[in-house]
Amino acid sequence: MTIWIPTLDHQAPRYRAISDAIARAIQSGELAPGQRLPPQRRLADALKVTVGTVTRAYAEAERQGWVAARVGSGTYVRGTERGEPAPFLASQEAPVDGLIDLSLSLPPPHPLRAAALGRVLAEIARDEAVLNRAVEYQPECGLAIHRERLAAWLTRLGMPADPAALVVTQGGQHGIDLTLRALARPGERIAADALTYPGLVGAARQAHLKALPVPLEADGMDLDALARLCAQQPPRLVYVTPDQNNPTGAVLGEAKRERLAELARRHEFWILEDGVQYLPEAERGMPLYRLAPERTLFAFSTSKVLAGGLRIGTLLVPEALRERLGAALRAQSWMVPPLMVEAVCRWVENEDAERLLAWQTAELAERQRLARQRLADHAPTGRPHGNNLWLPLPEGLRSAELLAALEERGVRLTGPEPFCVGSEPAPQAVRLCLGAAASREALATALDTLRETLEAPPPSPWRTL
């Protein structure tokens, strides 16, 4: 009987090379859900390695969520039968109606997210000292040891951070809300790109702030327009996502970053820099918190990197504001639960986090390539490794009509209205969140449906009289 024999990467340790080969075979479909892996001794003989090496490789593949060992039976590729977790890049809970929902900015699914969380929680359960700390009240900005570990992680990601400047938050949205409530009073003005993250719009509304739209150009915020606004009455704060505007993907140019820092100093407004939508370091520009550290707060989160359900983020805060931000956090929730902060710290210190982020970066690049290929005739915009794609619609096609037609065909996207600041008119465009698809195959189906719908003859104008 022929058995599956992998081709190994001879640069990696033998056990890691085997586990990586298992992952590649599952991704490509060479190993199917429910398929049994070769017995360990037979594979060891075929590869001329020890049985212990194959045992360790299978254990590594199981830890990452690719396979499951069954006592007395063998090791099997995970599948949806027998109640096992879903296979790689499959939806954990497929919608009953088959809807492909690309409306939420989610990281692409991977079994390592849940597996890594399970591992660190099991470690914590055995650590009495950590458990004792977890049931006690902690400093509002987070334990010093947690802030040091999170700052070290940010630094490894290319975002140098001083632990003393770090405030631990309950995700990026909490960082935004915390900043607005601490720095602006009801009725005061803040400014943002005319199209921006809906979480900022909602937080400003909840804090009873007046959000002013600044026109958005191909290279980011129109700073001439911002300067004119400041000449009339400077806003209290300017919110910006310099490395990729959400939803359009526009990047704030380097010269504009320097000018924004200069405007902040001259007109004494604060900058809230949002870096939650992660990009690899080579694709990011100079951080504003390094150009104007005394006037910039920088929000980051684990949501788009590890898992959204963790609800752990960080906020880099200028020294002059740390006491004020700490007091605001204490008034809101007293502190972020230290148990989940410890879980995140352990996760990012393990190679699981590095491997997951490397996979995610490559996966989003492939999804971007797929989307641009399918929609090449419609000029979408976005970053090469970003999660989102912005699609301006052909003249005469309204986003509401397109969204309704797509929903009928089992595809859900987001229209422009949630991203509009103030009373700005919404452009006719839609946003696609490429990471939200359960698989590349599902994404391809949604893209083909979108393209067919875009290219269909327009509805008759005489349907409504």
XYZ file of C-alpha atoms in Angstrom:
465
model
C 0.000 0.000 0.000
C 1.389 3.435 -0.999
C 1.731 5.917 1.836
C 1.992 9.686 1.770
C 5.663 10.705 1.859
C 6.381 14.437 2.116
C 9.118 16.464 0.456
C 11.065 18.111 3.261
C 12.739 21.462 3.644
C 16.285 20.433 4.475
C 17.058 23.798 6.093
C 14.623 23.258 8.965
C 14.869 20.807 11.884
C 13.499 17.418 10.814
C 10.403 17.479 13.028
C 9.545 21.020 11.910
C 10.106 20.145 8.260
C 7.648 17.249 8.572
C 4.994 19.312 10.380
C 5.342 22.109 7.795
C 4.978 19.532 5.001
C 1.763 18.295 6.616
C 0.422 21.857 6.675
C 1.301 22.415 3.012
C -0.304 19.134 1.985
C -3.542 20.032 3.785
C -3.584 23.512 2.228
C -3.101 22.119 -1.266
C -5.667 19.342 -0.814
C -3.060 16.599 -1.105
C -4.186 15.465 2.350
C -7.967 15.557 2.687
C -10.087 16.110 5.822
C -10.480 12.813 7.672
C -7.493 11.203 5.951
C -5.205 9.170 8.195
C -1.525 10.064 8.302
C 0.982 7.241 7.793
C 1.872 5.209 10.891
C 4.794 6.893 12.595
C 7.225 3.987 12.209
C 6.471 3.547 8.498
C 6.963 7.257 7.807
C 10.154 7.265 9.878
C 11.527 4.392 7.813
C 10.567 6.090 4.555
C 12.206 9.382 5.548
C 15.162 7.737 7.292
C 14.539 9.581 10.566
C 13.794 8.338 14.068
C 10.311 7.443 15.232
C 10.720 10.117 17.912
C 11.199 12.737 15.198
C 7.929 11.764 13.496
C 6.136 11.625 16.863
C 7.305 15.166 17.630
C 6.274 16.340 14.136
C 2.764 14.896 14.513
C 2.467 16.513 17.945
C 3.515 19.877 16.473
C 0.961 19.535 13.657
C -1.718 18.706 16.231
C -0.749 21.664 18.411
C -1.216 23.944 15.401
C -4.666 22.484 14.740
C -3.961 20.655 11.483
C -4.495 17.088 12.711
C -6.036 15.160 15.597
C -4.667 12.009 17.251
C -7.132 9.278 18.196
C -6.022 6.794 20.815
C -5.548 3.322 19.318
C -6.442 4.529 15.811
C -3.841 6.970 14.507
C -3.517 10.622 13.520
C -6.055 12.147 11.126
C -6.407 15.380 9.178
C -9.020 17.404 10.966
C -12.430 17.583 9.353
C -16.005 18.487 10.155
C -17.120 14.892 10.601
C -17.103 13.246 14.047
C -17.513 16.699 15.577
C -13.890 17.671 14.984
C -12.854 21.282 14.365
C -13.187 22.437 10.777
C -10.220 22.032 8.421
C -7.796 24.794 7.531
C -9.394 27.888 6.002
C -12.906 26.524 6.397
C -15.619 28.434 8.214
C -15.948 27.402 11.820
C -19.709 27.747 11.508
C -20.949 27.969 7.954
C -23.989 30.227 7.554
C -27.183 28.224 7.101
C -28.102 30.213 4.011
C -24.625 29.950 2.466
C -23.987 33.702 2.724
C -20.390 34.822 2.056
C -20.055 37.798 4.396
C -17.227 40.208 3.505
C -18.669 43.109 5.491
C -16.518 42.831 8.642
C -12.777 43.462 8.821
C -11.722 40.103 10.256
C -8.371 38.308 10.062
C -8.420 35.175 7.891
C -9.402 32.057 9.868
C -6.688 29.664 11.020
C -6.868 26.841 13.583
C -3.685 28.083 15.255
C -5.590 31.032 16.748
C -7.719 28.832 19.008
C -4.945 26.273 19.521
C -2.442 28.905 20.674
C -4.964 30.461 23.041
C -5.709 27.034 24.505
C -2.025 26.400 25.081
C -1.386 29.650 26.968
C -4.535 29.278 29.061
C -3.408 25.787 30.062
C -0.029 27.205 31.079
C -1.691 29.926 33.144
C -3.916 27.383 34.892
C -0.763 25.747 36.255
C 0.871 29.009 37.385
C -0.296 29.777 40.920
C 1.450 33.156 41.092
C -0.266 34.382 37.915
C -3.661 33.131 39.103
C -3.244 34.950 42.404
C -2.465 38.193 40.533
C -5.430 37.658 38.214
C -7.966 37.785 41.051
C -6.605 41.040 42.495
C -7.125 44.648 41.477
C -4.260 45.985 39.358
C -2.980 49.457 38.359
C -5.327 51.083 35.854
C -2.686 51.308 33.084
C -1.660 47.671 33.538
C 1.009 45.796 35.478
C 4.543 46.993 34.801
C 5.626 43.477 33.780
C 2.771 43.279 31.246
C 3.579 46.676 29.779
C 7.235 45.694 29.434
C 6.363 42.486 27.595
C 3.864 44.202 25.304
C 6.321 47.012 24.574
C 8.959 44.424 23.649
C 6.492 42.797 21.244
C 5.612 46.114 19.595
C 9.316 46.834 19.206
C 9.840 43.469 17.500
C 7.029 44.389 15.097
C 8.857 47.591 14.201
C 6.848 49.922 16.447
C 9.306 50.905 19.198
C 7.504 51.484 22.481
C 8.527 52.737 25.910
C 6.805 50.609 28.587
C 6.312 53.707 30.723
C 4.280 55.289 27.897
C 2.054 52.247 27.409
C -1.554 51.974 28.587
C -3.198 48.558 28.246
C -6.689 48.839 26.725
C -9.606 46.555 25.953
C -8.877 46.621 22.229
C -8.307 49.398 19.726
C -11.875 50.700 19.926
C -11.490 51.184 23.666
C -8.274 53.128 23.014
C -10.110 55.448 20.639
C -13.047 56.003 22.988
C -10.737 56.492 25.960
C -8.714 59.114 24.089
C -11.750 61.091 22.923
C -13.354 61.172 26.361
C -10.108 62.093 28.112
C -9.032 64.874 25.728
C -12.256 66.446 24.458
C -15.351 67.792 26.179
C -18.891 67.456 24.780
C -19.456 69.922 21.959
C -15.767 70.279 21.053
C -14.477 69.629 17.539
C -12.354 66.792 16.264
C -11.255 66.149 12.665
C -10.749 63.058 10.537
C -10.594 61.976 6.909
C -13.966 62.471 5.215
C -14.049 58.679 4.883
C -12.757 56.967 7.996
C -13.124 54.059 10.427
C -16.760 53.835 11.602
C -15.595 53.154 15.170
C -14.242 56.706 15.338
C -17.537 58.091 14.051
C -19.493 56.119 16.646
C -17.179 57.019 19.517
C -17.354 60.728 18.641
C -21.138 60.542 18.581
C -21.266 58.797 21.962
C -18.960 61.460 23.445
C -21.124 64.261 21.940
C -18.238 65.628 19.876
C -18.520 67.440 16.548
C -16.628 65.421 13.935
C -15.362 67.541 11.033
C -14.534 65.888 7.693
C -11.232 66.688 5.981
C -11.109 65.855 2.251
C -9.192 62.703 1.405
C -6.670 62.743 -1.444
C -4.781 59.933 -3.145
C -1.881 60.488 -0.722
C -4.019 60.856 2.368
C -5.610 63.718 4.254
C -5.766 67.093 2.470
C -3.555 69.101 4.826
C -4.244 72.388 3.056
C -7.901 71.887 3.980
C -6.885 70.971 7.537
C -4.754 74.134 7.749
C -7.731 76.247 6.667
C -9.879 74.553 9.284
C -7.236 75.290 11.931
C -7.084 78.942 10.862
C -10.778 79.255 11.681
C -10.780 77.204 14.883
C -8.334 74.346 15.537
C -9.905 70.996 16.379
C -9.138 69.455 19.726
C -7.844 66.286 18.068
C -7.128 64.899 14.592
C -7.675 61.182 14.008
C -5.681 59.533 11.235
C -4.817 56.055 9.941
C -1.644 57.009 8.052
C -0.558 53.619 6.703
C -3.909 52.577 5.222
C -7.070 54.576 5.374
C -10.091 52.486 6.256
C -11.906 52.046 3.861
C -9.939 53.350 0.844
C -6.408 52.159 1.636
C -4.963 55.641 0.969
C -1.497 56.189 2.479
C -0.451 59.461 4.109
C 2.667 60.633 2.250
C 5.917 61.190 4.125
C 5.938 64.949 3.490
C 2.358 65.137 4.716
C 3.292 63.290 7.905
C 5.925 65.891 8.699
C 3.522 68.701 7.930
C 0.792 67.165 10.111
C 3.253 67.010 13.010
C 4.132 70.664 12.419
C 0.450 71.689 12.273
C -0.219 69.852 15.536
C 2.543 71.787 17.281
C 1.548 75.129 15.790
C -2.190 74.818 16.527
C -1.809 72.678 19.668
C -4.123 69.841 18.696
C -3.575 66.195 19.584
C -3.053 63.458 17.000
C -4.667 60.051 17.469
C -2.753 57.653 15.208
C -4.551 54.351 14.590
C -2.315 51.423 13.614
C -4.756 48.595 14.342
C -5.036 47.526 10.685
C -1.668 45.762 10.690
C 0.824 45.914 7.816
C 4.366 44.483 7.676
C 7.053 46.967 8.651
C 8.368 47.397 5.096
C 4.938 48.656 4.019
C 4.576 51.259 6.788
C 5.773 54.843 6.771
C 7.338 56.912 9.540
C 5.029 56.731 12.571
C 3.520 60.036 13.631
C 4.232 59.183 17.276
C 7.921 59.361 16.398
C 7.600 62.624 14.442
C 5.566 64.347 17.173
C 5.875 62.166 20.300
C 4.714 64.936 22.618
C 1.411 65.411 20.723
C 0.557 61.927 19.398
C -1.269 58.966 20.905
C -0.828 55.655 19.054
C -3.482 52.908 19.228
C -2.712 49.253 18.461
C -4.545 45.999 19.109
C -4.273 42.227 18.908
C -7.613 42.074 17.049
C -6.245 42.009 13.485
C -3.078 40.117 14.408
C -3.982 37.330 16.856
C -7.736 37.228 17.482
C -10.558 39.741 17.825
C -12.064 38.039 20.848
C -9.016 38.755 23.019
C -10.021 42.430 23.363
C -6.509 43.474 24.351
C -4.841 46.549 22.896
C -2.278 49.195 23.713
C -2.200 52.974 23.672
C 1.086 54.875 23.570
C 0.537 58.106 25.486
C 2.694 61.270 25.760
C 4.053 61.835 29.251
C 1.926 64.943 29.820
C -1.270 62.899 29.326
C -0.526 59.692 31.217
C -2.146 60.691 34.482
C -5.234 61.982 32.679
C -5.604 58.819 30.561
C -5.085 56.654 33.631
C -7.823 58.482 35.500
C -10.193 58.145 32.524
C -9.532 54.403 32.277
C -10.083 53.947 36.001
C -13.398 55.797 35.749
C -14.523 53.641 32.805
C -13.572 50.140 33.922
C -10.907 50.459 36.653
C -8.500 48.222 34.726
C -8.211 45.714 31.896
C -8.644 42.123 33.205
C -5.068 40.932 33.900
C -5.874 37.311 33.048
C -6.326 38.055 29.332
C -3.346 40.411 29.322
C -1.173 37.595 30.679
C -2.543 35.256 27.984
C -1.618 37.742 25.258
C 1.851 38.306 26.716
C 2.559 34.576 26.704
C 1.153 34.188 23.224
C 3.301 36.917 21.645
C 6.422 35.582 23.355
C 5.936 32.186 21.703
C 6.864 31.350 18.122
C 3.177 30.621 17.468
C 2.548 34.368 17.147
C 5.403 34.869 14.695
C 4.357 31.904 12.564
C 0.713 33.007 12.552
C 1.569 36.563 11.554
C 3.894 35.375 8.770
C 1.148 33.106 7.442
C -1.475 35.842 7.675
C 0.709 38.359 5.849
C 1.282 35.922 2.982
C -2.377 34.865 2.937
C -3.683 38.436 2.703
C -1.200 39.186 -0.083
C -2.564 36.216 -2.013
C -6.159 37.298 -1.380
C -5.322 40.814 -2.553
C -3.764 39.365 -5.708
C -6.856 37.242 -6.298
C -9.211 40.188 -5.804
C -7.259 42.534 -8.053
C -7.102 39.884 -10.736
C -10.860 39.242 -10.619
C -11.749 42.965 -10.458
C -8.982 44.339 -12.713
C -11.448 46.246 -14.919
C -12.943 48.146 -11.969
C -9.868 49.869 -10.405
C -10.039 48.707 -6.775
C -7.711 50.305 -4.221
C -6.014 48.875 -1.133
C -2.645 47.853 0.274
C -0.749 44.792 -1.050
C -0.859 43.125 2.398
C -3.996 44.826 3.679
C -7.298 43.254 4.640
C -9.621 45.687 2.883
C -10.340 46.599 -0.725
C -12.235 49.714 -1.808
C -14.187 49.515 -5.055
C -15.552 52.673 -6.730
C -18.627 51.803 -8.759
C -19.193 52.442 -12.464
C -21.033 55.614 -13.336
C -24.770 55.203 -12.982
C -24.611 52.311 -10.499
C -25.651 53.107 -6.945
C -24.135 51.233 -4.008
C -27.523 50.497 -2.410
C -28.702 48.761 -5.596
C -25.495 46.737 -5.861
C -25.584 45.679 -2.201
C -29.189 44.524 -2.504
C -28.459 42.552 -5.683
C -25.417 40.905 -4.106
C -27.331 39.992 -0.952
C -29.876 38.172 -3.091
C -26.991 36.197 -4.616
C -25.430 35.298 -1.259
C -22.675 37.937 -0.913
C -22.580 40.724 1.661
C -20.350 43.830 1.408
C -20.316 47.203 3.180
C -21.601 50.380 1.572
C -20.018 53.819 1.954
C -22.368 55.421 4.492
C -20.814 54.049 7.740
C -17.457 55.593 6.794
C -18.731 59.129 6.171
C -17.780 61.828 8.685
C -20.350 64.516 9.450
C -22.903 65.155 6.720
C -20.549 64.483 3.820
C -22.301 62.878 0.813
C -21.408 59.221 0.398
C -19.481 58.226 -2.735
C -20.810 55.346 -4.810
C -18.403 52.611 -3.703
C -18.242 49.452 -1.578
C -15.700 47.915 0.778
C -14.656 44.264 0.653
C -12.992 42.654 3.685
C -10.897 39.937 2.082
C -9.850 38.239 5.324
C -13.446 37.557 6.339
C -13.934 34.837 3.729
C -13.682 31.319 5.130
C -11.322 30.278 2.331
C -9.768 31.498 -0.895
C -12.335 29.426 -2.743
C -15.185 31.238 -0.969
C -13.511 34.568 -1.704
C -13.168 33.662 -5.394
C -16.867 32.770 -5.521
C -17.802 36.117 -3.957
C -15.509 38.033 -6.321
C -16.929 36.288 -9.379
C -20.450 37.056 -8.175
C -19.502 40.699 -7.640
C -17.918 40.979 -11.087
C -20.920 39.387 -12.794
C -23.269 41.734 -10.952
C -21.193 44.779 -11.853
C -21.155 43.799 -15.508
C -24.855 42.926 -15.739
C -27.093 45.313 -17.720
C -28.408 48.144 -15.518
C -32.042 47.935 -14.360
C -34.598 49.782 -16.426
C -35.136 53.391 -15.248
C -38.872 52.893 -15.881
C -39.331 50.396 -13.043
C -40.362 53.298 -10.806
C -42.883 55.891 -12.007
